[in-house]
Short mmCIF file of C-alpha atoms in Angstrom, two decimals:
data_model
loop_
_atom_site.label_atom_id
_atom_site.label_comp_id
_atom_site.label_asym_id
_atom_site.label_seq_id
_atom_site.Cartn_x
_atom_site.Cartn_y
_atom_site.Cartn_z
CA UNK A 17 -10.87 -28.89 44.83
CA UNK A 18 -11.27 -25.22 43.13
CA UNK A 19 -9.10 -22.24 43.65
CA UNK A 20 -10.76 -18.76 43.28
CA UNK A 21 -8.59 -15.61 43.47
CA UNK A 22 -10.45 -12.22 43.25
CA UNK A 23 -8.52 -9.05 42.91
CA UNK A 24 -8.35 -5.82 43.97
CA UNK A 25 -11.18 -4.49 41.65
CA UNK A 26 -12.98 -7.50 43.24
CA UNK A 27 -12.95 -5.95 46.81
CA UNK A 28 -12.52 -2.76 46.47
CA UNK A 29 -15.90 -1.48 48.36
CA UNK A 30 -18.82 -2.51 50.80
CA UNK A 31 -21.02 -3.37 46.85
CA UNK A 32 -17.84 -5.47 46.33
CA UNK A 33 -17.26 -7.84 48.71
CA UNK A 34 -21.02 -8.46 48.73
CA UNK A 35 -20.52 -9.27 45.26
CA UNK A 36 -17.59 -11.72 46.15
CA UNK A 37 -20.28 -13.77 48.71
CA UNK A 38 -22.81 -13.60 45.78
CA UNK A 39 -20.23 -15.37 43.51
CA UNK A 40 -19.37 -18.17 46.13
CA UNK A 41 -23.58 -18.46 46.97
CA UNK A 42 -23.41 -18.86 42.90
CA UNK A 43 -20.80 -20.97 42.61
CA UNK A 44 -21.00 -23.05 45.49
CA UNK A 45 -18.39 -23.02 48.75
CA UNK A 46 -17.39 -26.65 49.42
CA UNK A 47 -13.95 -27.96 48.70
CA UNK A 48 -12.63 -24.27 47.69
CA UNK A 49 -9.92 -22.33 48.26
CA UNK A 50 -10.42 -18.32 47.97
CA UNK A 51 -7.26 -16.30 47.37
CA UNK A 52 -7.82 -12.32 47.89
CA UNK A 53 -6.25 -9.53 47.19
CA UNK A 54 -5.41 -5.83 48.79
CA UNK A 55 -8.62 -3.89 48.55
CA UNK A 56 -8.90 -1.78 45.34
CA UNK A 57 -5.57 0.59 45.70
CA UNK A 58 -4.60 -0.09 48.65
CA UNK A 59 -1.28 -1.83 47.96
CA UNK A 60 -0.50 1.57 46.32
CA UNK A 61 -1.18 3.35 49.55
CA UNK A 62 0.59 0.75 51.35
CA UNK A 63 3.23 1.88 49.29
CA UNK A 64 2.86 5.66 49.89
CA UNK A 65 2.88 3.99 54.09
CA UNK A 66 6.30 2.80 52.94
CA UNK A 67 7.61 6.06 51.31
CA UNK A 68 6.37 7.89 54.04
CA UNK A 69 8.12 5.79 57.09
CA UNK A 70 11.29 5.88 55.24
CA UNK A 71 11.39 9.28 53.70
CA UNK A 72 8.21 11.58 55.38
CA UNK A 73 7.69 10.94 58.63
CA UNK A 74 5.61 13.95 59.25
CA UNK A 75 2.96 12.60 56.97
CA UNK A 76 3.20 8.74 58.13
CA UNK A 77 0.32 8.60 60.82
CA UNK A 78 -2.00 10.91 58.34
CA UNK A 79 -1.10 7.81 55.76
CA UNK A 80 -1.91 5.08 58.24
CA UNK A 81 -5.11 6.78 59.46
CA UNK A 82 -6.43 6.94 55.96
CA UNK A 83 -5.84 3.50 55.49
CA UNK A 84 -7.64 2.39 58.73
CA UNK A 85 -10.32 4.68 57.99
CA UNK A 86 -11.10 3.11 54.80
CA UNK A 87 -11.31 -0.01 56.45
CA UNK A 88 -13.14 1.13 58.90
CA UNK A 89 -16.06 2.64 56.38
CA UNK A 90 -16.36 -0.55 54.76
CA UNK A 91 -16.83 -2.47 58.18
CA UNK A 92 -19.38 0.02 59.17
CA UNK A 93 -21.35 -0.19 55.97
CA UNK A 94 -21.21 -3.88 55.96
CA UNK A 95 -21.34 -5.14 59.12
CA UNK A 96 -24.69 -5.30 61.76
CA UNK A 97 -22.55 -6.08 64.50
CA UNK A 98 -19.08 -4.43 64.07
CA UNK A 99 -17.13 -5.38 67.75
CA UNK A 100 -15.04 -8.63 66.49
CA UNK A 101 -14.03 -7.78 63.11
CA UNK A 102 -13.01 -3.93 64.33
CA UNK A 103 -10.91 -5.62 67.02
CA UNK A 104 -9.34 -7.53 64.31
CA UNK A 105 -8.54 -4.71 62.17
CA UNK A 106 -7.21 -2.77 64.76
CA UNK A 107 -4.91 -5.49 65.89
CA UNK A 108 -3.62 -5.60 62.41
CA UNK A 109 -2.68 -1.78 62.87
CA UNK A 110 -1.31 -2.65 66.34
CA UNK A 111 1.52 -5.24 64.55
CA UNK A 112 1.97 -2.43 61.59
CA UNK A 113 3.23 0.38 64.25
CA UNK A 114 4.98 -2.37 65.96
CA UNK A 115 7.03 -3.28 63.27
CA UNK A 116 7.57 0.22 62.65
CA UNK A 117 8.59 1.14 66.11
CA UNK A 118 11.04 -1.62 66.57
CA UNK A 119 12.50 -2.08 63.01
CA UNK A 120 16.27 -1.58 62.66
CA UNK A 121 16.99 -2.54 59.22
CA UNK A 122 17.94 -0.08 56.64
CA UNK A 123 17.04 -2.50 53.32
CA UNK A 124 14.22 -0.84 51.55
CA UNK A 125 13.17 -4.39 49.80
CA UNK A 126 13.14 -6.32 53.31
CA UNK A 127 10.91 -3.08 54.96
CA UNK A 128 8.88 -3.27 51.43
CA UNK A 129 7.96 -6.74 52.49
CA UNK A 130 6.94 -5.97 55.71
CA UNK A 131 4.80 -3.06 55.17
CA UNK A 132 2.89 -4.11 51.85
CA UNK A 133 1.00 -6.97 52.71
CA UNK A 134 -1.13 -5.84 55.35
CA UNK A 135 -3.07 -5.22 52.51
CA UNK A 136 -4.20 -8.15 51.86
CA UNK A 137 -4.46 -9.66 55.90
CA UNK A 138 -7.05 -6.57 55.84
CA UNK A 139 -9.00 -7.41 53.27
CA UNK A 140 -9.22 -11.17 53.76
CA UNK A 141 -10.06 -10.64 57.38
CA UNK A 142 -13.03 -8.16 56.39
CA UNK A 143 -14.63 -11.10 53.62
CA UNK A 144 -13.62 -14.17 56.10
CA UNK A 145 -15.66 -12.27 58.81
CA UNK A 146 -18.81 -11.13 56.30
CA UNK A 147 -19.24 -14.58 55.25
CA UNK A 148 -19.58 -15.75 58.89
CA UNK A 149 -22.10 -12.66 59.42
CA UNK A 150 -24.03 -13.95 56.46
CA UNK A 151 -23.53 -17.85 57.11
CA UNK A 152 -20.82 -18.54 55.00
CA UNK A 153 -18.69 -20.89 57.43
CA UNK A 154 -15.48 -20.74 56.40
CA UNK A 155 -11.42 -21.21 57.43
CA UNK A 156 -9.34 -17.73 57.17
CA UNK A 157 -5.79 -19.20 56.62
CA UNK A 158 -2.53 -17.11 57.20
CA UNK A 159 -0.47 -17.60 54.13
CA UNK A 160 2.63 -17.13 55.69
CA UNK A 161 2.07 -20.14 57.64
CA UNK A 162 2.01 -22.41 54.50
CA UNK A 163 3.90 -20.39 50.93
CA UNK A 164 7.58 -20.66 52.41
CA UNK A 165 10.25 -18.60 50.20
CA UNK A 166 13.87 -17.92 49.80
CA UNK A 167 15.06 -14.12 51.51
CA UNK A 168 14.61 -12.57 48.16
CA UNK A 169 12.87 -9.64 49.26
CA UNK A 170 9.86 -8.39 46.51
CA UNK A 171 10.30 -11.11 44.35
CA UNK A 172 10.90 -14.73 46.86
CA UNK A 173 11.14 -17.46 44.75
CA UNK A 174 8.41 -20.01 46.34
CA UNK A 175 10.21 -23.62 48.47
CA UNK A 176 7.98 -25.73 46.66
CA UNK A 177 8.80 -28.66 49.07
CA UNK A 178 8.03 -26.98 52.67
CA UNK A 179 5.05 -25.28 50.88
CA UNK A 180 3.41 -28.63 49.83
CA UNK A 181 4.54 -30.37 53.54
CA UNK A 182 2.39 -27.31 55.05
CA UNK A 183 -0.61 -26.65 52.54
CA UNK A 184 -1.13 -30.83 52.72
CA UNK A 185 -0.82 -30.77 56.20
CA UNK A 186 -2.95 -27.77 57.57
CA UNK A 187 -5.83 -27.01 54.53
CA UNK A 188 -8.85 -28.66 54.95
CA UNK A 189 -9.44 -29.36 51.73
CA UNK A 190 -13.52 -29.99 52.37
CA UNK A 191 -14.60 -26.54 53.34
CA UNK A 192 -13.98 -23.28 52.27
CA UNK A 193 -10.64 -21.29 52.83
CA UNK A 194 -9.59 -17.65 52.45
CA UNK A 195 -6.15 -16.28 52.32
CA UNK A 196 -4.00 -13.66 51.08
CA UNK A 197 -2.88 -13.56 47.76
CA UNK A 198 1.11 -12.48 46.84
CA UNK A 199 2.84 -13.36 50.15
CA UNK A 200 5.03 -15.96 52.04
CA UNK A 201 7.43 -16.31 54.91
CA UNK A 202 11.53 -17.25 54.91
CA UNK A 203 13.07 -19.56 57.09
CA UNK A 204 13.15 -16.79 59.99
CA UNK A 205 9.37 -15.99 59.78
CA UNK A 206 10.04 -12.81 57.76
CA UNK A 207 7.46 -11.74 55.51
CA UNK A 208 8.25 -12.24 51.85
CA UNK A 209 6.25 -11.23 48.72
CA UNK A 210 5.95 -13.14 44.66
CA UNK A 211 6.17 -9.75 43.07
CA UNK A 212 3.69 -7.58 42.55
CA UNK A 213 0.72 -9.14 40.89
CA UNK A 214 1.42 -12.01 42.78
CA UNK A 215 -2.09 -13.31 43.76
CA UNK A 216 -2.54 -15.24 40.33
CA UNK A 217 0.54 -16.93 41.31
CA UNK A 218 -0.46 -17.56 45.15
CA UNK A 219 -3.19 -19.47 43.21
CA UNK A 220 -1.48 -21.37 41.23
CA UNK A 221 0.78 -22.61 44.00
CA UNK A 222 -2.43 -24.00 45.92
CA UNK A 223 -3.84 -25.25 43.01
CA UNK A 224 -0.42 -27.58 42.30
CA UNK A 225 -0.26 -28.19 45.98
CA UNK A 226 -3.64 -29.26 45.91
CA UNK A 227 -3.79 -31.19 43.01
CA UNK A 228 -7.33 -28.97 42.12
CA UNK A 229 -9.53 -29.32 39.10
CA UNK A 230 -9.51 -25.73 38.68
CA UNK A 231 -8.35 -22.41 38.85
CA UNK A 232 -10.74 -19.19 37.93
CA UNK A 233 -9.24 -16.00 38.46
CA UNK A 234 -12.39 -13.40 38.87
CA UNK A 235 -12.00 -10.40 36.95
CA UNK A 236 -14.30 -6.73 36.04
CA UNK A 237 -13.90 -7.92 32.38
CA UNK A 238 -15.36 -10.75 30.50
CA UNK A 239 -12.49 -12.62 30.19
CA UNK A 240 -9.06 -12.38 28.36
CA UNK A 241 -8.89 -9.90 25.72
CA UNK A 242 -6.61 -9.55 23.06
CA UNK A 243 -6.19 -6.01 24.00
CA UNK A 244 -6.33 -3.75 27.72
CA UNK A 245 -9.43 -2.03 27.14
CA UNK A 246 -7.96 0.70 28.82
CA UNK A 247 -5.64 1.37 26.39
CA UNK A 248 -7.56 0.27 22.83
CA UNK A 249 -10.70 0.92 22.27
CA UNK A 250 -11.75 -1.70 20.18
CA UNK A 251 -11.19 -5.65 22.32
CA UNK A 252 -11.75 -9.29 21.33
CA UNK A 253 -12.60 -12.07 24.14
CA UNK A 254 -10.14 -15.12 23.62
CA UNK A 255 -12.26 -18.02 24.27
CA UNK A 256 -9.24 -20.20 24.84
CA UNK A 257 -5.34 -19.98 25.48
CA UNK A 258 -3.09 -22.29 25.32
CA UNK A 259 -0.53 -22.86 27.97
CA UNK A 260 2.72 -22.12 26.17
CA UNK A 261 -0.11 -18.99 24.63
CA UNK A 262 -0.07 -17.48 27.51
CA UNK A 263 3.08 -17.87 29.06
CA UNK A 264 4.22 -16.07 25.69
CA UNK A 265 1.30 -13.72 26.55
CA UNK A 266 2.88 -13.08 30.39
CA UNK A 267 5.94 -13.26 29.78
CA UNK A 268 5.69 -10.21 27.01
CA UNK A 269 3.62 -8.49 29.67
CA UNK A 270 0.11 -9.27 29.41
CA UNK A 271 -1.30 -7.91 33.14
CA UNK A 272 -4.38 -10.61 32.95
CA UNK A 273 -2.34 -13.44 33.97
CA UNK A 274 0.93 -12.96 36.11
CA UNK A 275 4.14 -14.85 34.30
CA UNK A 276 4.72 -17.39 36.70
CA UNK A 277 0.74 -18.75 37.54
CA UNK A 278 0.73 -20.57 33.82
CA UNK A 279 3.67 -22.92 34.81
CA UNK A 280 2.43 -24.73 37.59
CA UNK A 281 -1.45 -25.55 36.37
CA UNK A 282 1.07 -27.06 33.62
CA UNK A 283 2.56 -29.64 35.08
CA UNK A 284 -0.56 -30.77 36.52
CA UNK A 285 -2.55 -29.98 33.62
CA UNK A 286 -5.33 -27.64 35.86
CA UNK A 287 -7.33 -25.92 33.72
CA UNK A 288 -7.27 -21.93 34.01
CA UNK A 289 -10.54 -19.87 34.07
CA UNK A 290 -11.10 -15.88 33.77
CA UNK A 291 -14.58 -15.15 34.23
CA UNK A 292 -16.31 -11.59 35.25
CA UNK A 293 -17.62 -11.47 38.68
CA UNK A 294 -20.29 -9.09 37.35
CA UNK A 295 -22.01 -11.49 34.93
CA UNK A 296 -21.60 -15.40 36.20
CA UNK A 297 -23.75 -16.84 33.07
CA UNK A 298 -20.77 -16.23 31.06
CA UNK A 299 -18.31 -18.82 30.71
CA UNK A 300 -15.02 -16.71 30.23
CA UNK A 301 -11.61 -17.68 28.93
CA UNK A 302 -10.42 -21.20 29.41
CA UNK A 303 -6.38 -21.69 29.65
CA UNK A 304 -5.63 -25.32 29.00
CA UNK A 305 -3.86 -27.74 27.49
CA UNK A 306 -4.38 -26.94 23.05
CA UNK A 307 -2.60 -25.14 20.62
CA UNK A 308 -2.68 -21.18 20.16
CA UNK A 309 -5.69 -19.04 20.46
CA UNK A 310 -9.27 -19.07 19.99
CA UNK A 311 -10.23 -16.88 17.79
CA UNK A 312 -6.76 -16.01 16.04
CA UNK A 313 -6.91 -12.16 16.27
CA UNK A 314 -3.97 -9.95 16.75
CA UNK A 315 -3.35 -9.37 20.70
CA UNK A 316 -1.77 -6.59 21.84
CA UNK A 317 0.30 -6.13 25.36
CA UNK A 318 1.36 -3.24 26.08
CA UNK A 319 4.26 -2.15 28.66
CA UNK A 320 5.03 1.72 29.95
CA UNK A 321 7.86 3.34 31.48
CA UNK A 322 10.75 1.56 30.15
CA UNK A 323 13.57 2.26 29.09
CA UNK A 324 15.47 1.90 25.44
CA UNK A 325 19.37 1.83 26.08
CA UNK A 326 21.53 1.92 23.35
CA UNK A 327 25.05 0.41 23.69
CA UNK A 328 28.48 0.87 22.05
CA UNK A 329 31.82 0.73 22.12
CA UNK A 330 33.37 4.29 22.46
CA UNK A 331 36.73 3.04 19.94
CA UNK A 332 33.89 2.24 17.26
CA UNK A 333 35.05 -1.89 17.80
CA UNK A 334 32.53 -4.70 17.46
CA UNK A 335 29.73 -5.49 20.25
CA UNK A 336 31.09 -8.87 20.67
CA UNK A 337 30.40 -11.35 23.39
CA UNK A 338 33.15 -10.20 25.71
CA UNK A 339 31.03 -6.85 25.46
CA UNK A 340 27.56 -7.95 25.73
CA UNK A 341 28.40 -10.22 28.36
CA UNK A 342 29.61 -7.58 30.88
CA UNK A 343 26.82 -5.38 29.86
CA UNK A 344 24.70 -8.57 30.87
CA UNK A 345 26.54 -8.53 34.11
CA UNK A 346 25.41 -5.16 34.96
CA UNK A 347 22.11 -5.20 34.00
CA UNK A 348 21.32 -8.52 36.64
CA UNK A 349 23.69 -6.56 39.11
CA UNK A 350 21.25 -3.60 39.16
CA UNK A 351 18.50 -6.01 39.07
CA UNK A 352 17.05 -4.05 35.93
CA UNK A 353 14.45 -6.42 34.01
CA UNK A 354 15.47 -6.70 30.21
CA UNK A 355 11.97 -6.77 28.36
CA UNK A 356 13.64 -6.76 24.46
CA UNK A 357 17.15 -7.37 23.07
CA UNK A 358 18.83 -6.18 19.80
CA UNK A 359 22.03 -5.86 18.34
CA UNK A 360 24.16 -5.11 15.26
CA UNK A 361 27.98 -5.08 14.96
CA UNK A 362 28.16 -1.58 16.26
CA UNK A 363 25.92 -1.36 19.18
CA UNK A 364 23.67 -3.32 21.66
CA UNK A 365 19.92 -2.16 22.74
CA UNK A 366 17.84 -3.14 25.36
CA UNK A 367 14.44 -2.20 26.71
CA UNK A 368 14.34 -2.39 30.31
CA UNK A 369 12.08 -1.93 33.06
CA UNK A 370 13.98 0.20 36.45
CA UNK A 371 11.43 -1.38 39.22
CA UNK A 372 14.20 -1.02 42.09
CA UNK A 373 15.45 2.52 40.60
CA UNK A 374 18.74 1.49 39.63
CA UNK A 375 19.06 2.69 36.39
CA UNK A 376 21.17 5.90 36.99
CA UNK A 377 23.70 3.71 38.84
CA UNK A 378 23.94 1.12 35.86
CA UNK A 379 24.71 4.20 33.38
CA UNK A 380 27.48 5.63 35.58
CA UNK A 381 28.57 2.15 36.03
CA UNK A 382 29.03 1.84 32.14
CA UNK A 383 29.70 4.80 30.88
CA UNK A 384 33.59 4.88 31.72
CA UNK A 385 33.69 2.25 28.92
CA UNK A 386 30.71 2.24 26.49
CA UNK A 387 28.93 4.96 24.61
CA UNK A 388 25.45 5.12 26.28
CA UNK A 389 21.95 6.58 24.45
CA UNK A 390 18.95 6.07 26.80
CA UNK A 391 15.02 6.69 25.62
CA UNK A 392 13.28 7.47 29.04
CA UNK A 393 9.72 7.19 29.48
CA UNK A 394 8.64 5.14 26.24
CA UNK A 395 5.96 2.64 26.17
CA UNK A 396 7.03 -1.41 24.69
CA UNK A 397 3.93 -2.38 22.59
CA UNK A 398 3.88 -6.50 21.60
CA UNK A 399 1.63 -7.76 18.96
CA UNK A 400 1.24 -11.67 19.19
CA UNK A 401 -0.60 -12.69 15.59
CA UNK A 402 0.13 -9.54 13.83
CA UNK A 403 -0.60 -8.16 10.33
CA UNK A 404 0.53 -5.35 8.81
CA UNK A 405 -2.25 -3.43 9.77
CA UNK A 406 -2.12 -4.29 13.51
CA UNK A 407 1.68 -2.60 13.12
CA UNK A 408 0.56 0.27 11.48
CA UNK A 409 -2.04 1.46 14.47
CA UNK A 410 0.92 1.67 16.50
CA UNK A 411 2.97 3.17 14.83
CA UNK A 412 0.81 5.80 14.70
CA UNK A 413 0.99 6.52 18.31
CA UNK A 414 4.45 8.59 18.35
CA UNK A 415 8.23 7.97 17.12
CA UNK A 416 9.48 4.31 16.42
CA UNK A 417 12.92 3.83 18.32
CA UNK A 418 13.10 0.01 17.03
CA UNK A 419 11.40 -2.44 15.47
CA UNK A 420 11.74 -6.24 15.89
CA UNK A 421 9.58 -9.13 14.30
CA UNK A 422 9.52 -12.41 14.02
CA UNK A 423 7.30 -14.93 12.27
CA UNK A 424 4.04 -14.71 15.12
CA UNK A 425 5.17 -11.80 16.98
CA UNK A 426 6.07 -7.71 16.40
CA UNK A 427 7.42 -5.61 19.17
CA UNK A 428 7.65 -1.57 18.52
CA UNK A 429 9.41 0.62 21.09
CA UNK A 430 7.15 3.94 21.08
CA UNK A 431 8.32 7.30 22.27
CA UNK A 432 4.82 8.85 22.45
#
């Protein structure tokens, strides 16, 4: 059993998802599982669907029309006979203005979860129903039939127990499968999403449920790099990864492989493939069991928007446990994601990440007892393998606000 997940960049136009049915022709399509994500940025405009029917109703049907136009284009460009696959789509849209028309809830994270993943029934609908066209038989799975979740909207930690019972039970493990990437149901049939990013770790979860040979995670680049390419323009391929590599590498922030898909491929020992979808003689990056990297090279991961706090007491005392423990408190109250820690006697410092926007309310919250400096905007770079030249290039980039290293690994908060 294999488990491929393709990304947005992998479907993100009609040249696209004829490249994803060029891959499986490639590859071969028995006993695999295909995990798919939103097409190209359409989880962002999802999310500008979910802005608008909380905060701008006068521009929510312009939003939804764009998004079933694009749709739309793609079926038209792709498809000879268009009738079924339209009817689908438009269905989809049918159960999206539902929802909206009937919803009374008021939680932003619950609506999130409601809204966003149409995204990916969309796009996994569209390739399910062009491999049929071209005689690709194949099995399109609803996800939220099978991942079952806690209620933790955005961010559902996975019931590995129910999901097992149901992936054992209802994939057919001999043909091919496609599904949606980054979603699951509660216990009351509620759609739930992994986090954003998610779709690594959707295939992950089939591959432990599955007990598969493989996972390969299709990609636009070559493989893992030891830098985003987007960022540096000088990159390395890493041929190969450990595990407890890159769960270092995700957990620091490294957007190749999302933090939680490393742990279970693990347990089962499943090896972990990143190949390019535009060049299939080339064998990629291969996450298994080993020590470090392949070739040791510096690797950098880089993280924007966050946010360097500085802590203290405003009577000049210690930061002692009693202190950093509250502050602690606060920061998992606010659900604020704490990306670096340091401390002296004086004063506490964290670099945080404000995904649910709560930051303001965590300052007011603390500022009636502690002395509070904040660094808005500033960019978290980690180097894994570093030498002193490594540092240097970034601190180059703008203004040092701290500086922590250890024996393999440097992390510089940049205002730039």
């Amino acid at each position: 059993m294999r488990i491929f997940k393709f990304g947005g960049a992998s479907v993100k136009d009609v040249e696209a998802v004829k490249n994803v049915a060029r891959v499986l022709q490639h590859e071969g399509t028995a006993n695999t599982l295909v995990v798919i994500s939103a097409m190209g940025k359409m989880t962002n405009k999802f999310e500008e669907i979910i802005d608008a029917y909380i905060y701008k109703k006068d521009s929510l049907i312009e939003e939804i029309d764009f998004a079933k136009n694009f749709h739309q284009e793609i079926i038209d460009s792709l498809f000879t006979n268009t009738e079924d696959v339209s009817k689908n789509i438009s269905d989809i849209f049918v159960k999206l203005k539902s929802f909206m028309a009937n919803n009374t809830e008021r939680d932003f994270s619950y609506i999130y979860d409601q809204i966003i993943g149409y995204g990916e029934l969309l796009s996994t609908t569209i390739v399910s129903f062009y491999l049929q066209e071209i005689g690709v038989t194949n099995t399109w799975l609803d996800v939220r039939e099978l991942v079952k979740t806690d209620s933790f909207y955005r961010d559902a930690k996975v019931n590995w127990e129910l999901t097992q019972k149901n992936i054992t039970e209802k994939v057919n493990t001999a043909t091919l499968n496609i599904t949606q990437g980054f979603l699951g149901s509660n216990e009351q049939q509620k759609t739930t999403s992994l986090g954003r990013e998610g779709s690594d770790y959707t295939a992950g979860v089939f591959a432990y449920c599955l007990d598969a040979n493989s996972v390969t995670i299709w990609k636009d680049v070559e493989g893992v790099l030891n830098a985003d390419p987007r960022v540096f323009e000088e990159t390395e391929l890493l041929e190969k990864i450990s595990y407890e590599e890159a769960i270092e590498m995700a957990f620091y922030g490294a957007s190749v492989i999302h933090p939680k898909t490393i742990q279970p491929l693990e347990k089962k020992q499943i090896p972990l493939f990143v190949r390019s979808f535009e060049d299939l003689t080339k064998s990629g990056t291969k996450v298994s069991h080993g020590s470090g990297i392949y070739p040791i090279v510096p690797c950098f991961i880089v993280k924007k928007k966050q946010i360097l706090v500085s802590i203290s007491a405003k009577d000049f005392s210690f930061m002692v446990e009693e202190n950093i423990s509250e502050v602690f408190r606060k920061l998992h109250e606010y659900k604020l994601k704490v990306n670096l820690i340091q401390n002296s006697a004086i004063s506490f410092s964290v670099c945080i990440e404000d995904k649910y926007k709560n930051f303001s309310k965590f300052k007011n919250d603390l500022k009636g007892f502690f002395k509070i400096q904040s660094y808005e905007n500033s960019t978290l770079y980690t180097i894994k393998h570093f030498d002193n030249n490594a540092i240097e290039s970034i601190k180059q980039k703008g203004k040092s606000l701290i500086r922590q290293i250890n024996t393999e690994t440097a992390q510089l908060v940049i205002q730039e």
